[in-house]
XYZ file of C-alpha atoms in Angstrom:
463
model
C 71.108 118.078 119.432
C 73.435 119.344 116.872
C 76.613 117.289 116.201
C 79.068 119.797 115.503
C 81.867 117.102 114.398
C 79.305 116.786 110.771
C 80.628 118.516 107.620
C 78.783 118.780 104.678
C 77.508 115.617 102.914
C 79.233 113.902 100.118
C 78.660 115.294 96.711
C 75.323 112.984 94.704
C 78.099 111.709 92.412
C 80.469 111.122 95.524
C 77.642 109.179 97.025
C 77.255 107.295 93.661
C 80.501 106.091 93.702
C 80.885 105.056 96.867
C 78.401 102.699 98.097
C 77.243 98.640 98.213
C 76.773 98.830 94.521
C 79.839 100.674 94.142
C 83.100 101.345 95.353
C 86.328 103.162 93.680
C 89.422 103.648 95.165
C 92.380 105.672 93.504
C 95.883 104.092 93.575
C 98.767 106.581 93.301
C 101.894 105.194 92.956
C 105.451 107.367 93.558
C 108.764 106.358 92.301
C 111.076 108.145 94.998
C 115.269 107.992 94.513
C 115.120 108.331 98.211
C 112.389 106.216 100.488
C 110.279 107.419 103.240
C 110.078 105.484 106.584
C 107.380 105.663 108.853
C 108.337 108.174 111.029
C 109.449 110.635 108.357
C 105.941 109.426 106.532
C 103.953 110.597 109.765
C 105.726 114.051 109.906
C 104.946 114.600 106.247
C 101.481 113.491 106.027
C 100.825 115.835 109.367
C 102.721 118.776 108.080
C 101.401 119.071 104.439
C 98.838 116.470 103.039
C 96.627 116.524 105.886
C 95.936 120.317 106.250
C 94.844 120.231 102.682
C 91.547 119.240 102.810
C 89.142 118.908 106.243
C 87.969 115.464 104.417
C 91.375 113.809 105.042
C 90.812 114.265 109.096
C 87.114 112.554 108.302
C 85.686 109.468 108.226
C 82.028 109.120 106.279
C 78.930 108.403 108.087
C 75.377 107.991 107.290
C 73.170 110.356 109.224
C 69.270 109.737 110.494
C 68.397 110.419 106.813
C 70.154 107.789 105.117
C 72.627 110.919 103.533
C 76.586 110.342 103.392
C 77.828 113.153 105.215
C 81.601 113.285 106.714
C 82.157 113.334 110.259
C 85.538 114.971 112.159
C 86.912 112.178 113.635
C 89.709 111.192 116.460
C 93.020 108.982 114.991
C 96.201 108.189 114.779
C 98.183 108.997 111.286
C 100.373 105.877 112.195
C 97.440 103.905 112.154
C 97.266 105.476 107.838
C 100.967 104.200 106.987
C 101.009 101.026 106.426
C 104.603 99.151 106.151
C 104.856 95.788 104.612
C 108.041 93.670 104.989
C 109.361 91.348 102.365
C 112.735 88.983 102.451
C 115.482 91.578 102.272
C 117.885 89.889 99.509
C 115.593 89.439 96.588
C 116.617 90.881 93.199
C 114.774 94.376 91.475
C 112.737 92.369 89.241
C 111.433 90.008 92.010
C 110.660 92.817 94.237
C 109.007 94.403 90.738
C 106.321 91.652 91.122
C 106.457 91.792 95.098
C 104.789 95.465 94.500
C 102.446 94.075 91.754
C 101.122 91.206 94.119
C 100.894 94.111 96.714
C 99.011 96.960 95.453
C 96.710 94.098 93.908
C 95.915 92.913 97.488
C 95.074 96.441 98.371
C 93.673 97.205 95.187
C 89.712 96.555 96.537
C 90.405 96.042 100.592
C 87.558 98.188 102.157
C 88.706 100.911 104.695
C 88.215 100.675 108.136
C 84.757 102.916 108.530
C 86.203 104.744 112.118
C 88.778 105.712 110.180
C 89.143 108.719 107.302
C 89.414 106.514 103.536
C 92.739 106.966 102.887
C 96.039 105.462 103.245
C 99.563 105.698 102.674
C 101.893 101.999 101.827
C 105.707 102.516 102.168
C 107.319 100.004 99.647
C 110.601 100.421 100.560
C 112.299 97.775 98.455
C 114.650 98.928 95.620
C 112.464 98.067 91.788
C 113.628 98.333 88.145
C 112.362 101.444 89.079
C 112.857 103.188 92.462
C 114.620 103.284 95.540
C 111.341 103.302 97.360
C 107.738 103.576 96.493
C 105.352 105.467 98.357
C 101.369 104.203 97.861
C 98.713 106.535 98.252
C 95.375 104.562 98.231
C 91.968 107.203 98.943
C 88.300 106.829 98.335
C 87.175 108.119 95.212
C 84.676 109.778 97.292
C 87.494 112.244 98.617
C 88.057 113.507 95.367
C 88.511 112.961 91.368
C 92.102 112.367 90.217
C 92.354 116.503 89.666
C 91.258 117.299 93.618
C 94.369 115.402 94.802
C 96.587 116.703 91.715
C 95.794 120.058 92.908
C 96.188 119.629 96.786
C 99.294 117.626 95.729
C 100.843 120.637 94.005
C 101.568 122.188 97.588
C 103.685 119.314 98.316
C 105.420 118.649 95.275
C 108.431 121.277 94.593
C 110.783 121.640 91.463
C 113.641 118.886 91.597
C 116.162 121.284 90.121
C 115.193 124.462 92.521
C 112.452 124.095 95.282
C 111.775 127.762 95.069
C 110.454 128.129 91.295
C 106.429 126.793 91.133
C 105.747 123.701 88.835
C 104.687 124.092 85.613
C 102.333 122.007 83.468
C 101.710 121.685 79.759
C 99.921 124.297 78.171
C 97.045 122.539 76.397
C 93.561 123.816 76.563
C 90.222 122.789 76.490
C 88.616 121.968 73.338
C 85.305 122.291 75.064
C 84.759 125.834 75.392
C 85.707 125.981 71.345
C 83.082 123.837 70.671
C 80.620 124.990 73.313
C 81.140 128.857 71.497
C 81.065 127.642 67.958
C 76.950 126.145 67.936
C 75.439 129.263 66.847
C 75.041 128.084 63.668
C 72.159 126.235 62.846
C 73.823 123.327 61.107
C 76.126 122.665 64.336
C 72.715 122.907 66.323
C 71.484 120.354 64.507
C 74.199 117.785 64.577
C 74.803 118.244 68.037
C 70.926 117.274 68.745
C 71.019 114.275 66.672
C 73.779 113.501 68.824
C 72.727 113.873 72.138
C 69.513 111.832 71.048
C 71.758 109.206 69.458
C 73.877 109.216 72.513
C 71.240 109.452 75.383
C 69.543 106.187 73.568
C 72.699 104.542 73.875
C 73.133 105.246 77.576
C 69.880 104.275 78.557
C 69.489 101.135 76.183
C 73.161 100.003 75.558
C 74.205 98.462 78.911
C 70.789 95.971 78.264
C 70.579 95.908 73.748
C 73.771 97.186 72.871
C 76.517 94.948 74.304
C 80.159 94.786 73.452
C 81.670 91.845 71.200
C 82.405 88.833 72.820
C 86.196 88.495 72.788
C 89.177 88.281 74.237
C 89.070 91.497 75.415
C 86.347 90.856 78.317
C 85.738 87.696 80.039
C 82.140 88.877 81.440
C 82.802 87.088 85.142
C 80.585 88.181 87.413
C 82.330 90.435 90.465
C 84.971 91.324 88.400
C 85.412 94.737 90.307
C 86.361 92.476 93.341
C 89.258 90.489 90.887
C 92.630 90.505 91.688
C 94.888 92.099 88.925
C 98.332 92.469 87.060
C 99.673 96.254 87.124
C 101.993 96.879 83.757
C 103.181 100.109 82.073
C 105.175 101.381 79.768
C 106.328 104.800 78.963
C 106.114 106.997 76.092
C 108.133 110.299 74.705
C 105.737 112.618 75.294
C 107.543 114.704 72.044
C 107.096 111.876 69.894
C 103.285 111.548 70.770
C 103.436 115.531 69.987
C 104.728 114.450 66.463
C 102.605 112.403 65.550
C 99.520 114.839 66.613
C 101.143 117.767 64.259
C 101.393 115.165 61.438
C 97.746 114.274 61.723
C 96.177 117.409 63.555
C 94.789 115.548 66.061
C 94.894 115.863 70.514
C 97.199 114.276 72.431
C 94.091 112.408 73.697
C 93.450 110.852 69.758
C 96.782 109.644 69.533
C 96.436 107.710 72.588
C 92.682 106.097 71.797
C 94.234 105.543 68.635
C 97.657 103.810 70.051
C 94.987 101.818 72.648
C 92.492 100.797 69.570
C 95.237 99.874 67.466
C 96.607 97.499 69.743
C 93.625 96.002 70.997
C 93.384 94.353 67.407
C 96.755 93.321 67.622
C 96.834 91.281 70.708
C 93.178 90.121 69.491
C 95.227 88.546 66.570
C 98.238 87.461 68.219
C 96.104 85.196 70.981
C 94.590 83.669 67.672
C 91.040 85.057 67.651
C 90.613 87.053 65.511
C 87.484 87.370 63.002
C 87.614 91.107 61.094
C 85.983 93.825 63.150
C 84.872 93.938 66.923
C 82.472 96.196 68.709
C 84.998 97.619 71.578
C 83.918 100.288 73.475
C 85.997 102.469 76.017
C 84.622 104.758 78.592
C 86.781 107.659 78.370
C 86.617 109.612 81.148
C 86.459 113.208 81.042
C 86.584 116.172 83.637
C 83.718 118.338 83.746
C 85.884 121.120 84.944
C 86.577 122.250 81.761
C 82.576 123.012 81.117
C 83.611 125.940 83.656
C 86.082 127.750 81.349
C 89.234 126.621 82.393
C 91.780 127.829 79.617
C 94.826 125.385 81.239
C 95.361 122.830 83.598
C 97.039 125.271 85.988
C 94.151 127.555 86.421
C 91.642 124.935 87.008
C 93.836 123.486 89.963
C 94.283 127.290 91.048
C 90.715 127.308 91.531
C 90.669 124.847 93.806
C 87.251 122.864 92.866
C 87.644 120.027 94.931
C 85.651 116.610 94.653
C 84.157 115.153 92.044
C 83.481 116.581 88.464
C 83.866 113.933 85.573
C 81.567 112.028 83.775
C 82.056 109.382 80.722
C 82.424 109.746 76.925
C 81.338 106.099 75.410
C 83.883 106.180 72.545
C 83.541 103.205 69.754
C 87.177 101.893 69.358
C 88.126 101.784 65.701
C 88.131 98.141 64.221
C 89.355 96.930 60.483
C 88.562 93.666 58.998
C 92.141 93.245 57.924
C 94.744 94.637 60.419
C 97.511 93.347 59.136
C 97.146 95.644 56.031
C 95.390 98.709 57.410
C 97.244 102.298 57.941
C 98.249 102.532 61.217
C 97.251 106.279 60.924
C 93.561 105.571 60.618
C 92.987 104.318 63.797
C 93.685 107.866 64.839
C 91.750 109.547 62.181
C 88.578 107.113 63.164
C 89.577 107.728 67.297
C 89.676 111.989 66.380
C 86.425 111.638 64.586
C 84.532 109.705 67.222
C 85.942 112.035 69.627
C 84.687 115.118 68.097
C 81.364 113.527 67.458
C 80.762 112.913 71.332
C 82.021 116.231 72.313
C 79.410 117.884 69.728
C 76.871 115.762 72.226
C 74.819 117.331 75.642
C 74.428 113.873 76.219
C 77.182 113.829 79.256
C 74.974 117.200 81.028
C 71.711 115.098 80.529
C 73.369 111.819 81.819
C 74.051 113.607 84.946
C 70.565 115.208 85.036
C 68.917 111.190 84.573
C 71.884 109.508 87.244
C 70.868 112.574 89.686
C 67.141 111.953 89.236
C 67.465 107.904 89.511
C 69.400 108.562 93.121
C 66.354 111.112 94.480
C 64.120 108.115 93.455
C 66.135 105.077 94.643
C 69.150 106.855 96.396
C 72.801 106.531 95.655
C 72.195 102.912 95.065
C 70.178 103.296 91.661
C 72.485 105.283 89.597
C 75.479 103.422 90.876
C 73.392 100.232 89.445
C 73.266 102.088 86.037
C 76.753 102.885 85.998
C 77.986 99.711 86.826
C 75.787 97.953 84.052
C 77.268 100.257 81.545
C 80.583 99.276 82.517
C 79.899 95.475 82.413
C 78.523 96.018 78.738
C 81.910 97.900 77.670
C 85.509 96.773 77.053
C 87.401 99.100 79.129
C 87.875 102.425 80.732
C 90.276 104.824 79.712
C 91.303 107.365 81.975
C 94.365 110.116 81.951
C 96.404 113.291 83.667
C 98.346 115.974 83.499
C 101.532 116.209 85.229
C 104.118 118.363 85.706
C 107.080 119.213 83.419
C 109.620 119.568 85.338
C 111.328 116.393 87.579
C 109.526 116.963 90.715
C 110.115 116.282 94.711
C 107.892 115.139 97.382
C 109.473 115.956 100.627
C 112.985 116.568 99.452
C 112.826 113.010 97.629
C 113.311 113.569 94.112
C 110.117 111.879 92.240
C 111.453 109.182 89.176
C 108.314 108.570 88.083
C 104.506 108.066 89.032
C 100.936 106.198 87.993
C 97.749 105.667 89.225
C 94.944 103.217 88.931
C 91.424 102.743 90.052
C 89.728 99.799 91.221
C 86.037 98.834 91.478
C 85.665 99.058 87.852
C 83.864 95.702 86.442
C 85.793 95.321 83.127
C 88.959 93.395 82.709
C 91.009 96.413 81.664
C 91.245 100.032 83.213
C 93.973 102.097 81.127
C 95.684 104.999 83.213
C 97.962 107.785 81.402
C 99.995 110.332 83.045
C 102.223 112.913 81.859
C 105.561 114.168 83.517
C 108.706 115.571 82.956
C 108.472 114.885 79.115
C 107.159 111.789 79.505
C 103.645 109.877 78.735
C 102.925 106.838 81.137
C 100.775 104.021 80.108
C 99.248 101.971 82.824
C 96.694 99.254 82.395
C 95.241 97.155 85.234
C 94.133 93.526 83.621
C 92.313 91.070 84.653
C 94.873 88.236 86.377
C 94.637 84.971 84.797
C 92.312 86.080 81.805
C 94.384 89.241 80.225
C 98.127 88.445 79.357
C 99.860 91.521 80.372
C 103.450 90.683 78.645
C 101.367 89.950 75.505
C 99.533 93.595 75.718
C 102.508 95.544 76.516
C 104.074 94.262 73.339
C 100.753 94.828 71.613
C 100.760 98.421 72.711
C 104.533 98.849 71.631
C 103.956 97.572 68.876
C 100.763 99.951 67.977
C 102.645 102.966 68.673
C 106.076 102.035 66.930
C 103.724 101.334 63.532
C 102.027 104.295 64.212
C 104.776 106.341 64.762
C 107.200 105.058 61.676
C 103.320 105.778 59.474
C 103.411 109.555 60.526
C 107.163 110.447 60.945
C 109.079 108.045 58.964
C 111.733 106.942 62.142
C 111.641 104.404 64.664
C 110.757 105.969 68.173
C 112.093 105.283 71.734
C 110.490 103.688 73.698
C 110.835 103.245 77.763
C 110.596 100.825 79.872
């Protein structure tokens, strides 16, 4: 008999990522001037973010074939909003860490399986930030980070006048440049010495090609199940646009750069340092952009929901002396390793391999894969695109938001965000191994030397 409550099944990398092996979860957070309660929660959730997608009304079952397939399901949207209650007369900066301890006990807290993998967490306490923070926590499987920007952008409206759309930044691809520029023979060349180079790595480097030891990674085992410490700090997005006319490099190098450059920093400041380190990031990248996507705004136009990314394995720039290096190289290192992997097929035959290893073992063997390369690397480094303009959600003006992901077995994840001129810098450490005080300054640091290197003047920095 034909259940007519199944959808389709999940997509073979949704599958991969959401298993026994492996589990993400996206964290949005939303700095609102103006809270939500429950009730007014419920109305919205009903009115606007459900209807998006069929998969938010689902929960996801396993059929008679062992496949991940969602499944219409009966609930109650109450039963989604979740409202914690702390002691009402504690100052911002106490309720600051009250929401830090919080979204870390969510942060890997499996979803009830009756119910569709998502929730919303009113934090209606005033921070350093916000009036009121709404949570969004959702399976990875639902979607990448882009899905839910672009089902997001029929909620959000223009602070300043509801009726004008949202715009975003006008930055395109460099991939279809690249991808249109191999007809020469020379480029055809490079770029298969580099996929070889690059596919060896990926098979071979999560068992003979292993990070540094250091304080970067404490190598406990189940360290996608630790609890961790949620920091940020916030950027002029102008001033990182300075700095990538002085150097003609991407947004995206200045950043790597900023992150590399202060990775040897707080190396030296907690005392261990020894000259150059093997670091590795995983820099996620969306696949979307393999499509021909000239801007941000067309690709969430199209409306490609679920999940299209896969991972650049970027070698973090390391000096022997970083006390006495240019600041400036650790971009010019970060845009040449960058352009090296993106001259690379290595990421379309990665997902050719994980896709054959899950028809051989099922979703289980490529998450296995995945997860080893993640243990043998320092950190993931992942990033979006917001909008310009000061934003709403539900008539609430929108201060600020940031997201996270958990399930990943490193001790740092770092999250960037644009919006409204701004560039947020989130990292999610490792409690009681990473100091997070000690990295913010580290990445301060970084960018102020950085910054003074390219443009001669001291930038300003947010909170």
């Amino acid at each position: 008999m034909v259940d007519y409550s199944m959808l389709p099944p999940l997509s073979p990398l949704g599958q991969y990522i959401n298993n026994p092996v492996m589990t993400y979860h996206i964290i949005g957070v939303y700095e609102l001037e103006i809270p939500f309660d429950k009730p007014q929660a419920v109305q919205f959730l009903e009115d606007g973010f459900i209807p998006i997608n069929k998969r938010f009304s689902s929960a996801i079952v396993i059929d008679e074939k062992g496949v991940q397939r969602w499944k219409k399901v009966e609930y109650r949207t109450e039963d989604l909003v979740i409202v914690p209650t702390f002691p009402s007369n504690l100052t911002a900066e106490e309720y600051d860490k009250k929401l830090e301890e919080y979204i870390s006990d969510i942060y890997t807290e499996p979803f009830p399986e009756e119910l569709p993998p998502w929730q919303v967490h009113l934090f209606n306490y005033p921070t350093s930030n916000a009036a009121g923070i709404m949570v969004f926590k959702l399976a990875h499987a639902l979607g990448d980070g882009y899905s839910f920007m672009g089902g997001l952008l029929t909620l959000f409206k223009r602070a300043d006048d509801p009726a004008i759309p949202l715009r975003f930044p006008t930055a395109s691809s460099r991939l279809p440049r690249l991808v249109s520029n191999y007809s020469r023979v020379s480029n055809l060349v490079y770029r298969c010495v580099n996929t070889f180079t690059d596919l060896t790595k990926v098979l071979l480097g999560p068992y003979l090609m292993e990070d540094d030891d250091s304080v970067l990674r404490s190598k406990a085992p189940l360290l996608e199940y630790a609890p961790v410490n949620i920091s940020s700090v916030t950027f002029s997005l102008d001033q990182i646009r300075k700095v990538k006319d002085k150097v003609g490099a991407t947004v995206n190098d200045v950043t790597t750069g900023i992150v590399a450059y202060a990775m040897q920093l707080y190396i030296k400041r907690k005392g261990k340092y020894t000259g150059e380190t093997r670091s590795t990031a995983l820099v996620v990248l969306n696949l979307r952009m393999l499509r021909g996507f000239k801007t941000l705004e067309e690709m969430l136009k199209a409306n490609i929901w679920g999940n299209h990314f896969g991972f650049l394995s970027i070698t973090l720039p390391s000096f022997k002396d970083v006390d006495n290096v240019d600041p400036l190289e650790y971009i010019a290192k970060s845009k040449s390793e960058m352009r090296r992997k993106l001259n690379s097929m290595a990421t379309y035959f990665t997902g050719k391999l994980l896709y054959l290893l899950g028809s051989l073992k099922g979703p289980e063997g490529p998450a296995e894969l995945i997860m080893a390369t993640g243990r043998s690397t320092t950190m993931t480094i992942t990033n979006m695109i917001g909008p310009v303009e000061k934003a709403s959600i539900g008539g609430r003006p929108l201060k600020s938001f940031y997201f996270c992901v958990s399930g990943v077995p490193q001790s740092m994840l770092f999250t960037m965000v644009s919006y409204a001129g701004t560039l947020r810098l989130t990292v999610a450490t490792e409690k009681g191994f990473i100091d997070p005080k000690l990295l913010i300054s580290c990445l301060k640091e970084a960018f102020t030397k950085i910054y003074v290197a390219a443009v001669g003047e001291h930038p300003v920095i947010f909170y």
